[in-house]
mmCIF file of C-alpha atoms in Angstrom:
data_model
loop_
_atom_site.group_PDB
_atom_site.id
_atom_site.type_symbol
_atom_site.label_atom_id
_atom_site.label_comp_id
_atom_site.label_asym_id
_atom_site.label_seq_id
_atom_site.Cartn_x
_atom_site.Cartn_y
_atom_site.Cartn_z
ATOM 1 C CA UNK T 109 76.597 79.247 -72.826
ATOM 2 C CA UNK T 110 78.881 76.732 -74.533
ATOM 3 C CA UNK T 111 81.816 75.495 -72.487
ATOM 4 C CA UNK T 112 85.225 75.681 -74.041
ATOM 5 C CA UNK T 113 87.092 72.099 -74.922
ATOM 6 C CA UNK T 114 86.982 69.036 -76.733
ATOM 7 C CA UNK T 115 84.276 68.029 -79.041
ATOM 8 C CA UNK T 116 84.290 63.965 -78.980
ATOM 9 C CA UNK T 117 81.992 62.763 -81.632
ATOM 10 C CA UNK T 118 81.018 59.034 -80.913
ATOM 11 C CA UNK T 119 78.914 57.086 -83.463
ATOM 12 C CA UNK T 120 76.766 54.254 -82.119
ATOM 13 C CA UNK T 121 75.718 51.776 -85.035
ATOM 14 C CA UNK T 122 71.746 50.903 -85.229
ATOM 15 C CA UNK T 123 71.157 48.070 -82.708
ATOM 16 C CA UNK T 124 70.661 45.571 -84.972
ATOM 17 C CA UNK T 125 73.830 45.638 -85.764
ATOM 18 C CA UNK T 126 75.297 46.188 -82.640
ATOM 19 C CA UNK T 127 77.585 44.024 -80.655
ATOM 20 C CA UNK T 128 76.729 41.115 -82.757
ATOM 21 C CA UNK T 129 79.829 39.217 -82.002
ATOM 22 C CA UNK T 130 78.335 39.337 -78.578
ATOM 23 C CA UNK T 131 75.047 37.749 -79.542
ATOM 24 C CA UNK T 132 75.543 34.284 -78.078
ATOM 25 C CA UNK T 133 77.094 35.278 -74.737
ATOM 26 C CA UNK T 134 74.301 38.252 -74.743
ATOM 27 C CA UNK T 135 71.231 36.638 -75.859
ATOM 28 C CA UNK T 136 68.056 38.266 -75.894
ATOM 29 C CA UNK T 137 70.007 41.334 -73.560
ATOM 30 C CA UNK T 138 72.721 42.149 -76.402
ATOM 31 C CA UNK T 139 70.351 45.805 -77.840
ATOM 32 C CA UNK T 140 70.401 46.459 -73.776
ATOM 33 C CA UNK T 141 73.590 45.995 -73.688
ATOM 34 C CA UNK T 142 74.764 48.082 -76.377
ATOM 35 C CA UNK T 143 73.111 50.935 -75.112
ATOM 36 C CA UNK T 144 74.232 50.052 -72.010
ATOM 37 C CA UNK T 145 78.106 50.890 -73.498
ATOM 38 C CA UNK T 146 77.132 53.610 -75.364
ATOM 39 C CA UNK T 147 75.402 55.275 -72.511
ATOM 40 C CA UNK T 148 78.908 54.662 -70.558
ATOM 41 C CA UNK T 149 80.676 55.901 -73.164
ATOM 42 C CA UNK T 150 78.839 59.222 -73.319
ATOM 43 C CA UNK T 151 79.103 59.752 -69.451
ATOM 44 C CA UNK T 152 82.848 58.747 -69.311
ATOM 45 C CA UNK T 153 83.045 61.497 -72.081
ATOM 46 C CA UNK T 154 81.129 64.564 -70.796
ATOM 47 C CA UNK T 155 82.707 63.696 -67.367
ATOM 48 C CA UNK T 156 85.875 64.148 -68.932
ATOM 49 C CA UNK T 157 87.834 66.989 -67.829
ATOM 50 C CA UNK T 158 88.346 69.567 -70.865
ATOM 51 C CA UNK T 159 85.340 67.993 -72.790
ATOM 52 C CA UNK T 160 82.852 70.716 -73.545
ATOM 53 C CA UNK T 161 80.401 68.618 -76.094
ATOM 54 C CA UNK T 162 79.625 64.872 -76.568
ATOM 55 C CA UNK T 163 78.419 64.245 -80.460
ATOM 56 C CA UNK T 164 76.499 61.145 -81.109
ATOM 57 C CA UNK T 165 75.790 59.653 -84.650
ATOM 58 C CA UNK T 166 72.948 57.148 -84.643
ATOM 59 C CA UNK T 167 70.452 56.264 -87.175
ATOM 60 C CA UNK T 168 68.665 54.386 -83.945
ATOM 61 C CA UNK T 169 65.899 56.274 -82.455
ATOM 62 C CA UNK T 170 66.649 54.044 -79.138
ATOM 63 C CA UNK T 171 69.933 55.081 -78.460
ATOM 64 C CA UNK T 172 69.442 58.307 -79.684
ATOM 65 C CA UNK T 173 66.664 58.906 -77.340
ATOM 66 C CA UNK T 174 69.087 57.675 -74.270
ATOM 67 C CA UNK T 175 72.370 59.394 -75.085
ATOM 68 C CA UNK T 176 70.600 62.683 -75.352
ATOM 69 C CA UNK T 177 68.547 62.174 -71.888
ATOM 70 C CA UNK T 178 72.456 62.459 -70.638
ATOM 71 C CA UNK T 179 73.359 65.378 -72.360
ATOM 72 C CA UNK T 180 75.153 64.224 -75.563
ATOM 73 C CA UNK T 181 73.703 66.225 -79.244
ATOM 74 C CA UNK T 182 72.634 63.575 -81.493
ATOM 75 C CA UNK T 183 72.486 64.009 -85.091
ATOM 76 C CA UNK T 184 71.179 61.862 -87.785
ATOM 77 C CA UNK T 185 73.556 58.768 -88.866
ATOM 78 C CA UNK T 186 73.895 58.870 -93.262
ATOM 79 C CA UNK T 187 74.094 54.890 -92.338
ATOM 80 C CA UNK T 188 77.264 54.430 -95.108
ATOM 81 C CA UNK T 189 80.049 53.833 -92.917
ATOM 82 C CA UNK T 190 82.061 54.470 -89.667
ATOM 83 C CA UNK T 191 84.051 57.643 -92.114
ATOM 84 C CA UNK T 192 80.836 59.117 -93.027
ATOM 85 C CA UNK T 193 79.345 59.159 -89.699
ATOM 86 C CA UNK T 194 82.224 60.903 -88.022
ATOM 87 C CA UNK T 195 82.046 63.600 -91.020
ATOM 88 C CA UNK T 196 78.333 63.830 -90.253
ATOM 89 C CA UNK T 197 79.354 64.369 -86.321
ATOM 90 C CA UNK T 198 82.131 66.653 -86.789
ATOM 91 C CA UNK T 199 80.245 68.853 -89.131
#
């Protein structure tokens, strides 16, 4: 049974490309670390009162794999921009 409330669709970019203006304070730790946000991202979310469903767009099979473990639906990313991975979510 689905609960009733928000849908909050968050798209998480692949993780080479992720956080990259964190790559010299992050070193070799910045893919951990942005998985590390996303995955608080998603909890904060479906611990959210009146959120029923936590959307995540990814092309990355790491994240992906992660932010469903916690509960979030993951669908595939198109990978051609923030606009067209929020249609892809909200669809």
């Amino acid at each position: 049974m689905q609960r009733l409330g928000w849908t909050i669709v968050v798209p998480v970019k692949t993780l080479i490309r992720a956080k990259t203006r964190l790559a010299a304070a992050a070193g070799p730790h910045r893919e951990d670390l942005a998985v590390a946000v996303a995955a608080d991202t998603v909890t904060a979310a479906l611990s959210a009162e009146g959120v029923a469903r936590v959307i995540v767009v990814t092309a990355d099979p790491r994240p992906a794999a992660v932010l469903a473990g916690l509960g979030a639906d993951v669908v595939p990313d198109p990978d051609v921009g923030l606009n067209a991975a929020l249609r892809a979510g909200a669809a």
